[in-house]
Coordinates of C-alpha atoms in Angstrom, one line a residue:
Chain E
X1 CA 177.0 110.4 107.7
X2 CA 175.5 110.2 104.0
X3 CA 179.2 111.2 102.7
X4 CA 180.7 108.4 105.0
X5 CA 178.3 105.9 103.9
X6 CA 178.9 106.8 99.9
X7 CA 182.7 106.5 100.6
X8 CA 182.3 103.1 102.2
X9 CA 180.2 101.9 99.0
X10 CA 182.7 103.1 96.5
X11 CA 185.4 101.8 98.9
X12 CA 184.3 98.3 98.6
X13 CA 183.3 98.7 94.8
X14 CA 187.0 100.0 94.2
X15 CA 188.6 96.8 96.1
X16 CA 185.9 94.1 95.6
X17 CA 184.3 94.7 92.3
X18 CA 185.6 97.5 89.6
X19 CA 189.4 96.5 88.5
X20 CA 187.8 92.7 88.4
X21 CA 184.7 94.0 86.2
X22 CA 187.5 95.6 83.6
X23 CA 189.5 92.6 83.7
X24 CA 186.8 90.2 82.9
X25 CA 186.2 92.4 79.9
X26 CA 189.7 92.2 79.0
X27 CA 190.0 88.7 79.2
X28 CA 186.8 87.9 77.8
X29 CA 185.7 90.8 75.9
X30 CA 182.4 89.1 74.1
X31 CA 179.3 89.3 76.0
X32 CA 178.7 85.7 74.8
X33 CA 181.8 84.3 76.5
X34 CA 180.4 85.0 80.0
X35 CA 176.7 85.7 81.1
X36 CA 175.8 88.6 83.6
X37 CA 176.3 86.4 86.6
X38 CA 179.3 84.6 85.6
X39 CA 180.7 88.0 85.0
X40 CA 180.1 89.5 88.3
X41 CA 181.2 86.4 90.4
X42 CA 184.4 86.4 88.5
X43 CA 184.8 90.3 88.8
X44 CA 184.7 90.0 92.7
X45 CA 187.1 87.1 92.7
X46 CA 189.4 88.7 90.0
X47 CA 189.3 91.9 91.6
X48 CA 190.3 91.0 95.0
X49 CA 193.3 88.9 93.3
X50 CA 194.3 91.7 91.4
X51 CA 194.1 94.4 93.9
X52 CA 196.0 92.6 96.7
X53 CA 198.6 90.8 94.6
X54 CA 199.6 93.8 92.8
X55 CA 199.7 96.1 95.8
X56 CA 201.8 93.6 97.8
X57 CA 204.1 92.9 95.0
X58 CA 204.6 96.9 94.6
X59 CA 205.2 97.2 98.4
X60 CA 207.5 94.2 98.6
X61 CA 209.2 95.0 95.2
X62 CA 209.5 99.0 95.6
X63 CA 208.8 99.8 99.1
X64 CA 205.6 101.8 97.8
X65 CA 203.7 102.9 101.2
X66 CA 200.4 101.2 101.5
X67 CA 198.0 104.2 101.8
X68 CA 194.8 105.3 100.8
X69 CA 196.3 107.5 97.9
X70 CA 198.8 105.0 96.7
X71 CA 195.8 102.5 96.7
X72 CA 193.6 104.4 94.9
X73 CA 196.1 105.5 92.0
X74 CA 197.3 101.8 91.5
X75 CA 193.4 100.8 91.7
X76 CA 192.4 103.3 88.9
X77 CA 195.5 102.9 86.8
X78 CA 195.1 99.1 86.9
X79 CA 191.4 99.5 85.7
X80 CA 192.0 102.2 83.1
X81 CA 194.9 99.9 81.8
X82 CA 192.6 97.0 81.5
X83 CA 189.5 99.1 80.3
X84 CA 191.9 100.0 77.3
X85 CA 192.9 96.4 76.8
X86 CA 188.9 95.6 76.9
X87 CA 188.3 98.4 74.4
X88 CA 190.9 97.2 71.9
X89 CA 190.1 93.6 71.8
X90 CA 186.3 94.4 71.8
X91 CA 186.9 96.8 68.6
Chain F
X1 CA 162.0 87.3 77.6
X2 CA 165.4 89.1 77.9
X3 CA 164.2 91.7 80.1
X4 CA 162.5 88.9 82.3
X5 CA 165.5 87.0 82.8
X6 CA 167.4 90.2 83.9
X7 CA 164.6 90.8 86.4
X8 CA 164.9 87.5 87.7
X9 CA 168.6 87.7 88.0
X10 CA 168.6 90.9 90.1
X11 CA 166.1 89.4 92.2
X12 CA 168.0 86.7 92.8
X13 CA 171.1 88.6 93.9
X14 CA 169.1 90.9 96.2
X15 CA 167.5 87.7 97.9
X16 CA 171.0 86.3 98.4
X17 CA 172.4 89.6 99.7
X18 CA 169.3 89.9 102.0
X19 CA 169.7 86.3 103.1
X20 CA 173.3 86.1 103.4
X21 CA 173.1 89.4 106.0
X22 CA 170.5 87.6 107.8
X23 CA 172.2 84.6 108.6
X24 CA 175.7 86.5 109.2
X25 CA 175.1 89.9 110.7
X26 CA 171.9 88.8 113.1
X27 CA 174.9 87.7 115.6
X28 CA 175.9 91.2 115.9
X29 CA 172.7 92.7 116.4
X30 CA 173.2 92.9 120.2
X31 CA 176.9 92.9 120.2
X32 CA 179.0 95.0 118.1
X33 CA 182.5 93.8 118.5
X34 CA 184.3 90.9 116.9
X35 CA 183.5 87.8 119.1
X36 CA 186.4 85.3 117.9
X37 CA 190.1 85.9 118.8
X38 CA 191.2 85.0 115.5
X39 CA 189.2 87.8 114.3
X40 CA 190.9 90.3 116.6
X41 CA 194.6 88.8 115.5
X42 CA 193.6 89.4 112.1
X43 CA 192.1 92.9 112.6
X44 CA 195.5 93.6 114.3
X45 CA 197.3 92.7 111.7
X46 CA 195.5 94.7 109.0
X47 CA 195.5 97.8 111.5
X48 CA 199.2 97.3 111.8
X49 CA 199.6 97.3 107.8
X50 CA 197.4 100.5 107.8
X51 CA 199.8 102.2 110.6
X52 CA 203.0 101.3 109.1
X53 CA 202.1 101.5 105.5
X54 CA 203.8 98.4 104.9
X55 CA 203.3 94.3 105.0
X56 CA 204.2 93.1 108.3
X57 CA 206.1 89.8 109.3
X58 CA 206.2 90.3 113.1
X59 CA 203.5 89.8 116.0
X60 CA 202.1 93.4 116.2
X61 CA 200.7 92.6 119.8
X62 CA 204.1 92.0 121.3
X63 CA 207.4 93.1 119.5
X64 CA 209.3 93.4 116.0
X65 CA 210.7 90.2 116.2
X66 CA 210.5 88.5 112.8
X67 CA 207.4 86.1 112.2
X68 CA 206.4 85.0 108.8
X69 CA 203.2 86.0 107.7
X70 CA 201.4 83.1 106.4
X71 CA 198.0 84.7 105.4
X72 CA 199.7 87.9 103.8
X73 CA 197.1 88.3 101.3
X74 CA 194.2 88.5 103.6
X75 CA 195.7 91.0 105.7
X76 CA 196.4 93.1 102.6
X77 CA 192.9 92.9 101.6
X78 CA 191.8 93.8 105.1
X79 CA 194.2 97.0 105.2
X80 CA 192.9 97.8 101.7
X81 CA 189.2 97.8 102.4
X82 CA 189.9 99.6 105.7
X83 CA 191.9 102.3 103.8
X84 CA 189.3 102.8 100.9
X85 CA 186.2 102.6 102.9
X86 CA 187.3 104.9 105.5
X87 CA 185.5 102.7 108.2
X88 CA 186.3 102.1 111.7
X89 CA 188.3 98.9 111.7
X90 CA 186.0 97.3 114.5
X91 CA 182.9 98.5 112.7
X92 CA 184.2 97.0 109.4
X93 CA 184.9 93.8 111.1
X94 CA 181.4 93.0 111.9
X95 CA 180.4 93.9 108.3
X96 CA 182.7 92.3 106.4
X97 CA 181.8 88.7 107.3
X98 CA 178.6 89.3 106.0
X99 CA 180.0 90.7 102.5
X100 CA 181.9 87.6 102.4
X101 CA 178.8 85.4 103.0
X102 CA 177.2 87.3 100.2
X103 CA 180.3 86.5 97.9
X104 CA 179.9 82.9 98.9
X105 CA 176.1 82.4 98.0
X106 CA 176.8 84.4 95.0
X107 CA 179.5 82.1 93.8
X108 CA 177.6 79.2 94.7
X109 CA 174.5 80.5 92.8
X110 CA 176.8 81.1 89.8
X111 CA 178.2 77.5 89.9
X112 CA 174.7 75.9 90.3
X113 CA 173.3 78.1 87.6
X114 CA 176.2 77.1 85.1
X115 CA 175.7 73.4 86.0
X116 CA 172.0 73.2 85.7
X117 CA 171.0 76.2 83.6
X118 CA 168.5 76.9 86.4
X119 CA 168.4 80.2 88.4
X120 CA 166.2 78.8 90.5
X121 CA 168.2 75.8 91.6
X122 CA 171.4 78.5 92.0
X123 CA 169.1 80.4 94.4
X124 CA 168.3 77.4 96.4
X125 CA 172.0 76.6 96.5
X126 CA 173.2 80.0 97.4
X127 CA 170.8 80.1 100.1
X128 CA 171.4 77.1 101.5
X129 CA 175.2 77.6 101.5
X130 CA 175.1 80.6 104.0
X131 CA 173.2 78.7 106.4
X132 CA 176.4 76.8 107.7
X133 CA 176.5 77.1 111.4
X134 CA 179.9 78.6 113.0
X135 CA 181.2 78.5 116.5
X136 CA 184.5 79.0 118.1
X137 CA 186.2 76.1 116.2
X138 CA 183.9 75.8 113.2
X139 CA 185.4 79.2 111.5
X140 CA 182.3 79.4 109.3
X141 CA 181.2 82.5 107.5
X142 CA 180.3 84.2 110.8
X143 CA 184.0 85.5 111.3
X144 CA 186.4 87.8 109.6
X145 CA 188.8 85.1 109.1
X146 CA 190.7 83.8 106.1
X147 CA 189.1 80.4 106.1
X148 CA 185.4 82.2 105.5
X149 CA 187.0 83.8 102.6
X150 CA 188.7 80.7 101.4
X151 CA 185.3 78.9 101.6
X152 CA 183.8 81.4 99.6
X153 CA 186.2 81.1 96.5
X154 CA 185.6 77.3 96.5
X155 CA 182.4 77.5 94.2
X156 CA 184.2 80.0 91.9
X157 CA 187.5 77.8 91.9
X158 CA 185.4 74.9 90.7
X159 CA 183.8 76.8 88.1
X160 CA 186.9 78.4 86.6
X161 CA 188.8 74.8 86.6
X162 CA 185.6 73.4 84.7
X163 CA 186.0 76.3 82.0
X164 CA 189.7 75.8 82.1
X165 CA 189.8 72.2 81.6
X166 CA 186.9 72.5 78.9
X167 CA 187.9 75.9 76.9
X168 CA 188.3 75.7 73.4
X169 CA 190.1 79.2 72.9
X170 CA 193.5 78.1 73.7
X171 CA 196.8 79.7 72.4
X172 CA 198.1 76.9 69.7
X173 CA 201.9 75.9 69.4
X174 CA 202.3 77.1 66.0
X175 CA 206.2 78.4 65.9
X176 CA 208.2 75.4 64.7
X177 CA 211.0 75.8 67.8
X178 CA 207.9 75.9 70.3
X179 CA 206.6 72.6 68.7
X180 CA 209.5 70.9 68.3
X181 CA 210.8 71.5 72.0
X182 CA 207.2 70.2 73.1
X183 CA 207.6 67.3 70.8
X184 CA 210.6 66.4 72.2
X185 CA 209.2 66.4 75.7
X186 CA 206.5 64.2 74.3
X187 CA 203.5 66.7 75.1
X188 CA 202.4 67.5 71.6
X189 CA 201.1 65.4 68.9
X190 CA 203.7 64.8 66.2
X191 CA 200.9 65.9 63.6
X192 CA 201.6 69.3 62.6
X193 CA 197.9 70.0 61.5
X194 CA 196.6 68.9 65.3
X195 CA 196.3 71.8 67.6
X196 CA 197.8 71.1 71.3
X197 CA 196.5 73.5 74.4
X198 CA 199.5 75.4 75.4
X199 CA 197.7 78.1 77.6
X200 CA 194.3 79.7 77.5
X201 CA 193.0 83.0 79.3
X202 CA 190.9 80.8 82.0
X203 CA 194.3 79.5 82.9
X204 CA 195.4 82.9 83.7
X205 CA 192.2 83.5 85.7
X206 CA 192.9 80.2 87.6
X207 CA 196.4 80.8 88.3
X208 CA 195.7 84.4 89.6
X209 CA 193.0 83.3 91.9
X210 CA 194.9 80.3 93.3
X211 CA 197.8 82.5 93.8
X212 CA 195.5 84.8 95.6
X213 CA 193.7 81.9 97.9
X214 CA 197.2 80.2 98.6
X215 CA 198.6 83.8 100.1
X216 CA 195.7 84.2 101.8
X217 CA 194.7 81.0 103.6
X218 CA 196.8 77.9 102.5
X219 CA 194.3 75.3 103.3
X220 CA 191.8 76.6 101.3
X221 CA 194.3 76.1 98.3
X222 CA 195.7 73.0 99.0
X223 CA 192.2 71.2 99.4
X224 CA 191.9 71.8 95.8
X225 CA 194.7 70.0 94.4
X226 CA 192.9 66.5 95.5
X227 CA 189.8 67.8 93.8
X228 CA 191.4 69.0 90.6
X229 CA 193.3 65.4 90.4
X230 CA 190.6 63.1 90.9
X231 CA 188.6 65.0 88.5
X232 CA 191.2 64.8 85.8
X233 CA 191.6 61.1 86.8
X234 CA 187.7 60.4 86.2
X235 CA 187.9 62.4 83.1
X236 CA 191.3 60.8 81.0
X237 CA 190.4 62.8 78.1
X238 CA 190.6 66.3 79.4
X239 CA 193.8 64.9 81.5
X240 CA 195.6 63.8 78.2
X241 CA 194.3 67.0 76.4
X242 CA 195.6 69.5 79.0
X243 CA 198.5 67.8 80.0
X244 CA 200.9 70.6 79.4
X245 CA 198.9 73.1 81.0
X246 CA 198.5 70.7 84.0
X247 CA 202.6 70.6 84.1
X248 CA 202.3 74.3 84.2
X249 CA 199.9 74.3 87.1
X250 CA 202.1 71.8 89.0
X251 CA 205.0 74.0 88.6
X252 CA 203.1 77.2 90.1
X253 CA 201.8 75.0 92.8
X254 CA 205.2 73.7 93.8
X255 CA 206.5 77.3 93.5
X256 CA 203.9 78.3 96.0
X257 CA 204.6 75.2 98.5
X258 CA 208.0 76.3 98.6
X259 CA 206.9 79.5 100.4
X260 CA 205.7 77.6 103.2
X261 CA 208.6 75.2 103.6
X262 CA 210.9 75.7 106.8
X263 CA 214.0 75.5 105.1
X264 CA 215.8 75.0 108.8
X265 CA 214.0 72.1 109.1
X266 CA 214.7 70.6 105.6
X267 CA 218.8 71.5 106.2
X268 CA 218.8 68.6 108.9
X269 CA 217.4 65.9 106.8
X270 CA 219.9 63.5 105.9
X271 CA 218.3 60.6 104.1
X272 CA 215.4 60.1 101.2
X273 CA 213.5 58.2 103.8
X274 CA 213.6 60.8 106.4
X275 CA 212.7 63.3 103.6
X276 CA 209.4 61.4 102.5
X277 CA 208.7 61.3 106.5
X278 CA 209.0 65.2 106.7
X279 CA 207.1 65.6 103.5
X280 CA 204.2 63.7 104.6
X281 CA 204.0 64.0 108.5
X282 CA 205.7 67.5 108.9
X283 CA 204.4 69.2 105.4
X284 CA 201.2 67.9 104.5
X285 CA 199.6 66.4 107.8
X286 CA 197.5 68.5 110.0
X287 CA 196.8 67.4 113.6
X288 CA 194.0 69.0 115.6
X289 CA 194.8 69.2 119.2
X290 CA 191.2 68.7 120.3
X291 CA 190.5 65.4 118.9
X292 CA 187.5 64.3 120.9
X293 CA 185.8 67.7 120.6
X294 CA 186.0 68.3 117.0
X295 CA 184.8 64.6 116.3
X296 CA 181.4 65.5 118.1
X297 CA 180.6 67.2 114.5
X298 CA 179.1 64.4 112.6
X299 CA 177.5 65.6 109.4
X300 CA 174.0 64.2 110.3
X301 CA 174.4 66.4 113.7
X302 CA 175.8 69.4 112.1
X303 CA 173.9 69.5 109.0
X304 CA 170.5 67.7 109.6
X305 CA 169.4 64.8 108.0
X306 CA 166.9 66.5 105.6
X307 CA 170.0 68.5 104.1
X308 CA 171.8 65.0 103.8
X309 CA 169.1 63.4 102.1
X310 CA 168.7 66.4 99.7
X311 CA 172.3 66.2 99.0
X312 CA 172.0 62.6 98.1
X313 CA 169.8 63.5 95.4
X314 CA 171.7 66.2 94.2
X315 CA 174.8 63.8 94.3
X316 CA 172.9 61.7 92.1
X317 CA 171.6 64.1 89.6
X318 CA 175.0 65.5 89.2
X319 CA 176.9 62.2 88.7
X320 CA 174.7 61.0 86.0
X321 CA 174.9 64.2 84.1
X322 CA 177.7 65.7 81.7
X323 CA 181.3 66.2 82.8
X324 CA 180.9 69.8 84.2
X325 CA 178.2 68.8 86.6
X326 CA 180.5 66.1 88.1
X327 CA 182.7 68.6 89.6
X328 CA 180.8 69.2 92.9
X329 CA 180.3 65.6 93.8
X330 CA 184.0 64.8 92.6
X331 CA 185.1 67.4 95.1
X332 CA 183.1 65.9 97.9
X333 CA 184.7 62.3 97.1
X334 CA 188.0 63.8 96.9
X335 CA 187.7 65.4 100.4
X336 CA 185.8 62.6 102.1
X337 CA 189.0 60.2 102.4
X338 CA 190.9 62.9 104.5
X339 CA 187.7 63.5 107.0
X340 CA 187.6 59.4 107.4
X341 CA 191.6 59.7 107.6
X342 CA 191.1 61.8 110.9
X343 CA 188.4 59.8 112.4
X344 CA 190.9 56.6 112.2
X345 CA 194.1 58.4 112.8
X346 CA 193.3 61.9 114.7
X347 CA 195.4 63.4 111.6
X348 CA 194.4 64.6 107.8
X349 CA 196.2 65.6 104.7
X350 CA 196.1 69.0 103.2
X351 CA 194.2 70.8 106.0
X352 CA 193.0 70.6 109.5
X353 CA 190.1 68.3 110.1
X354 CA 187.6 71.3 111.3
X355 CA 188.5 73.2 107.6
X356 CA 188.0 69.8 105.7
X357 CA 184.5 69.3 107.7
X358 CA 183.6 72.9 106.7
X359 CA 184.7 72.6 103.0
X360 CA 182.8 69.4 102.7
X361 CA 179.8 70.6 104.4
X362 CA 179.6 73.5 101.9
X363 CA 179.8 71.1 99.2
X364 CA 176.8 69.2 100.7
X365 CA 175.0 72.2 101.1
X366 CA 175.2 73.0 97.7
X367 CA 174.5 69.7 96.5
X368 CA 171.3 69.8 98.7
X369 CA 170.2 72.8 96.9
X370 CA 170.3 71.1 93.9
X371 CA 168.4 68.0 95.5
X372 CA 165.7 70.4 96.6
X373 CA 165.3 71.6 93.1
X374 CA 165.1 68.3 92.0
X375 CA 162.3 67.4 94.1
X376 CA 160.4 70.7 93.2
X377 CA 161.0 69.7 89.4
X378 CA 159.8 66.1 90.0
X379 CA 156.5 67.7 91.9
X380 CA 155.9 70.0 88.9
X381 CA 156.6 67.3 86.3
X382 CA 153.8 64.9 88.1
X383 CA 151.4 67.8 88.5
X384 CA 151.8 68.5 84.8
X385 CA 150.7 64.9 83.9
X386 CA 148.1 64.1 86.1
X387 CA 146.3 67.8 87.2
X388 CA 144.4 69.0 84.2
X389 CA 143.0 72.2 85.4
X390 CA 145.4 75.0 85.2
X391 CA 144.1 77.1 88.5
X392 CA 144.6 74.1 90.6
X393 CA 147.8 73.5 89.0
X394 CA 148.8 76.6 89.7
X395 CA 147.7 76.4 93.2
X396 CA 149.7 73.3 94.0
X397 CA 152.6 74.8 92.7
X398 CA 152.4 77.9 95.0
X399 CA 152.0 75.8 97.7
X400 CA 155.1 73.9 96.9
X401 CA 157.1 77.1 96.9
X402 CA 155.3 78.0 100.2
X403 CA 156.6 74.9 101.4
X404 CA 160.4 75.4 100.1
X405 CA 160.2 79.2 101.7
X406 CA 159.1 77.6 105.1
X407 CA 161.8 75.2 105.0
X408 CA 164.4 77.8 103.7
X409 CA 163.1 79.9 106.9
X410 CA 163.5 77.2 109.1
X411 CA 166.9 76.2 108.0
X412 CA 168.1 80.1 108.2
X413 CA 167.2 79.9 111.7
X414 CA 168.8 76.8 112.6
X415 CA 172.1 78.7 111.5
X416 CA 172.0 80.3 115.3
X417 CA 172.3 76.6 117.0
X418 CA 175.5 77.2 118.1
X419 CA 175.4 80.9 119.0
X420 CA 175.1 80.5 122.6
X421 CA 178.7 79.1 122.5
X422 CA 180.2 82.3 121.5
X423 CA 182.0 84.0 123.9
X424 CA 183.0 87.7 124.3
X425 CA 186.8 88.9 124.4
X426 CA 185.8 92.2 125.9
X427 CA 182.4 93.9 127.2
X428 CA 181.1 96.9 124.9
X429 CA 181.4 99.1 127.8
X430 CA 185.2 98.3 128.0
X431 CA 185.8 99.9 124.7
X432 CA 186.0 103.4 126.0
X433 CA 188.4 102.6 128.7
X434 CA 190.8 100.6 126.2
X435 CA 190.8 103.5 123.8
X436 CA 191.7 106.0 126.4
X437 CA 195.0 104.3 126.7
X438 CA 195.3 105.2 123.2
X439 CA 195.0 109.1 123.5
X440 CA 196.7 109.3 126.9
X441 CA 199.7 107.1 126.9
X442 CA 203.0 107.4 125.3
X443 CA 203.4 105.2 122.1
X444 CA 206.0 102.7 123.5
X445 CA 203.7 101.8 126.5
X446 CA 202.9 98.2 127.4
X447 CA 199.8 97.0 129.1
X448 CA 199.2 94.1 131.4
X449 CA 195.7 92.4 131.0
X450 CA 194.0 89.1 131.0
X451 CA 195.6 87.2 128.1
X452 CA 192.2 87.0 126.1
X453 CA 191.2 90.7 126.8
X454 CA 194.9 91.6 125.4
X455 CA 193.6 90.5 122.1
X456 CA 191.3 93.8 121.9
X457 CA 194.0 96.2 123.5
X458 CA 196.5 96.5 120.6
X459 CA 193.7 97.1 117.8
X460 CA 191.8 99.2 119.9
X461 CA 194.8 101.4 121.6
X462 CA 197.9 100.8 119.2
X463 CA 199.7 99.7 122.8
X464 CA 201.8 96.6 123.1
X465 CA 200.7 94.0 125.6
X466 CA 202.6 91.4 127.4
X467 CA 200.5 88.1 127.6
X468 CA 198.5 87.1 124.9
X469 CA 196.0 84.1 124.3
X470 CA 197.8 81.5 122.2
X471 CA 195.6 81.7 118.8
X472 CA 197.3 82.8 115.6
X473 CA 199.2 85.3 117.6
X474 CA 200.0 84.5 120.7
X475 CA 202.8 84.8 123.6
X476 CA 204.5 82.2 125.3
X477 CA 202.9 80.2 128.0
X478 CA 205.1 81.5 130.8
X479 CA 203.8 85.2 130.3
X480 CA 200.2 84.1 130.1
X481 CA 200.6 81.8 133.4
X482 CA 202.1 85.0 135.1
X483 CA 199.3 87.2 133.9
X484 CA 196.6 85.0 135.0
X485 CA 198.8 84.7 138.6
X486 CA 198.9 88.4 139.0
X487 CA 195.2 88.9 138.4
X488 CA 194.4 86.1 141.1
X489 CA 196.8 86.8 143.5
X490 CA 197.4 89.5 146.3
X491 CA 199.9 92.5 146.1
X492 CA 203.0 90.6 147.2
X493 CA 202.6 88.4 144.4
X494 CA 201.7 91.2 141.9
X495 CA 204.6 93.1 142.7
X496 CA 206.8 90.2 142.1
X497 CA 205.2 89.5 138.7
X498 CA 205.3 93.5 137.9
X499 CA 208.9 93.1 138.1
X500 CA 209.5 90.3 135.9
X501 CA 207.2 91.6 133.0
X502 CA 207.7 95.6 133.8
X503 CA 204.4 96.8 132.1
X504 CA 203.7 100.4 132.1
X505 CA 200.0 100.0 132.7
X506 CA 197.3 97.5 134.1
X507 CA 194.0 97.0 132.8
X508 CA 191.7 95.0 134.7
X509 CA 187.9 95.1 135.2
X510 CA 187.6 95.6 138.6
X511 CA 189.2 97.5 141.4
X512 CA 193.0 96.5 142.8
X513 CA 194.2 98.1 145.9
X514 CA 197.9 97.6 146.0
X515 CA 200.3 100.7 146.6
X516 CA 202.4 100.5 143.6
X517 CA 199.2 100.7 141.1
X518 CA 197.7 104.1 140.7
X519 CA 194.3 104.1 139.2
X520 CA 194.4 106.9 136.6
X521 CA 191.2 106.4 134.5
X522 CA 187.9 104.5 135.5
X523 CA 185.0 104.0 133.2
X524 CA 182.1 101.8 134.0
X525 CA 183.9 99.4 136.3
X526 CA 187.2 98.7 133.9
X527 CA 190.1 100.7 135.3
X528 CA 193.8 101.5 134.2
X529 CA 196.5 101.5 136.6
X530 CA 199.6 103.1 136.2
X531 CA 202.5 101.1 137.6
X532 CA 205.0 103.1 140.0
X533 CA 208.2 101.8 140.5

């Protein structure tokens, strides 16, 4: 039961928040460009857009299957790439 | 000071989360299944994507026949969330509306805070906006439908648009080639020292969000076009400064529009006049069939006079302020003519009337929150001038806050005003019987049930159906009529309809005594019958 709850929370965060949060730092690396609440709201909007559009595009263009493993890989790779961009832009 | 600010923000977010779960999730406290037939449709699409591992362009209830999915992004989002959370799809479908409602309140909070610089004003708007009433025709925050998602993104889009238009960190056209091309198109100043905005990072955000919303719920994106246009017309300086970027945006919007054009119809158009007629009456105009029913929803009845009064205050406060503050009243002004158009002609541009009604209500609610804050600020100002005693001043301020809290509680309870108009597609005790089909029949089996009950059969059992109520996904009227006649008539009529529709199983809540129908499962009064030739 606890594991299921943890998976659900992590799942929601992976689709609805984390990639977008990395994207906000990649796009607007300085803290003074967005305040905390603006960054959180934008993270949710961007996260949905990035995850959905990337997975839909990969499915249509390459035939990649929409499965939990593939989705997880895409989300993690996207977050990693955005985090690297954010790091480079911040430094 | 910095720590206090963070505590206020965390407190505000937690209050918004609790409030939106209260106003949205409460309806499921006694019924743990989706209410609306549209919710079942979207759930079916998402479950089919998970099952097939691919985007589907057909009606999963009936057959593999091609049917373009105009809300594909929404269905991919649902399927992603089902896959990543590991939740049972039905359980997910009653949690997700509360999450969307929270996103809506958070976005409203952020926009109002950005405009007023006050977290309290943002909190009031964020709370009020989640109290919009929903029912079977006003698809508000209660339901797992794309329109609710589109509504949640409206404040964010307004915020991003204002940011994009006012952004200073633009990429500048420095290269001579680019610059000269732009000059030849008359979109760049002639002086080389003068900077021109080509594109900035806010444009990227705006473009991404716009594409996502268009592919998830087209009307939620199309209503943004008149809003943006009116804002720019009322701020010609911004229009001039951003003309090249606006051009790019128009191209993106046009390319997205192409996605929805019926080329079969376009091919039959012979003259420019018929093209204009097709463009205006076929592509951009929406007609609501239940004209008289929807017109009943006048704003004062739906929102209440107090909300409208507060919204007028908020409207005044914003219109008499700076550029960015005007975005919400301008959005309201841009959409109101289409509401009036519907009242006058029974049809409206850009979106159906009931959607326009909801978008406008959302904006009115946000403005009402700002109006309430204005009243509070005025009251506090008066107390500051006339009440000299510190203790008394604190008592009166606390009294004002208690009054606001009571008003918000009443407003939250009014959210459930139309809840008695919700109907259930199936009873909770029927779920087990429907799921039995999924584990005890072959994958290609077809099931005959009442057309509205069929909405739940495919997502719960994975089996196809033959007659389906016409909502987003539906069957032909002929099949619906036959299914209704089947369940209301004797064995002779039943036999004739079975010969025509050829189902493998029949699902019915009650007993059927016909020799060609063999009862194979029964639970809590609902039964599965196998059709014997």
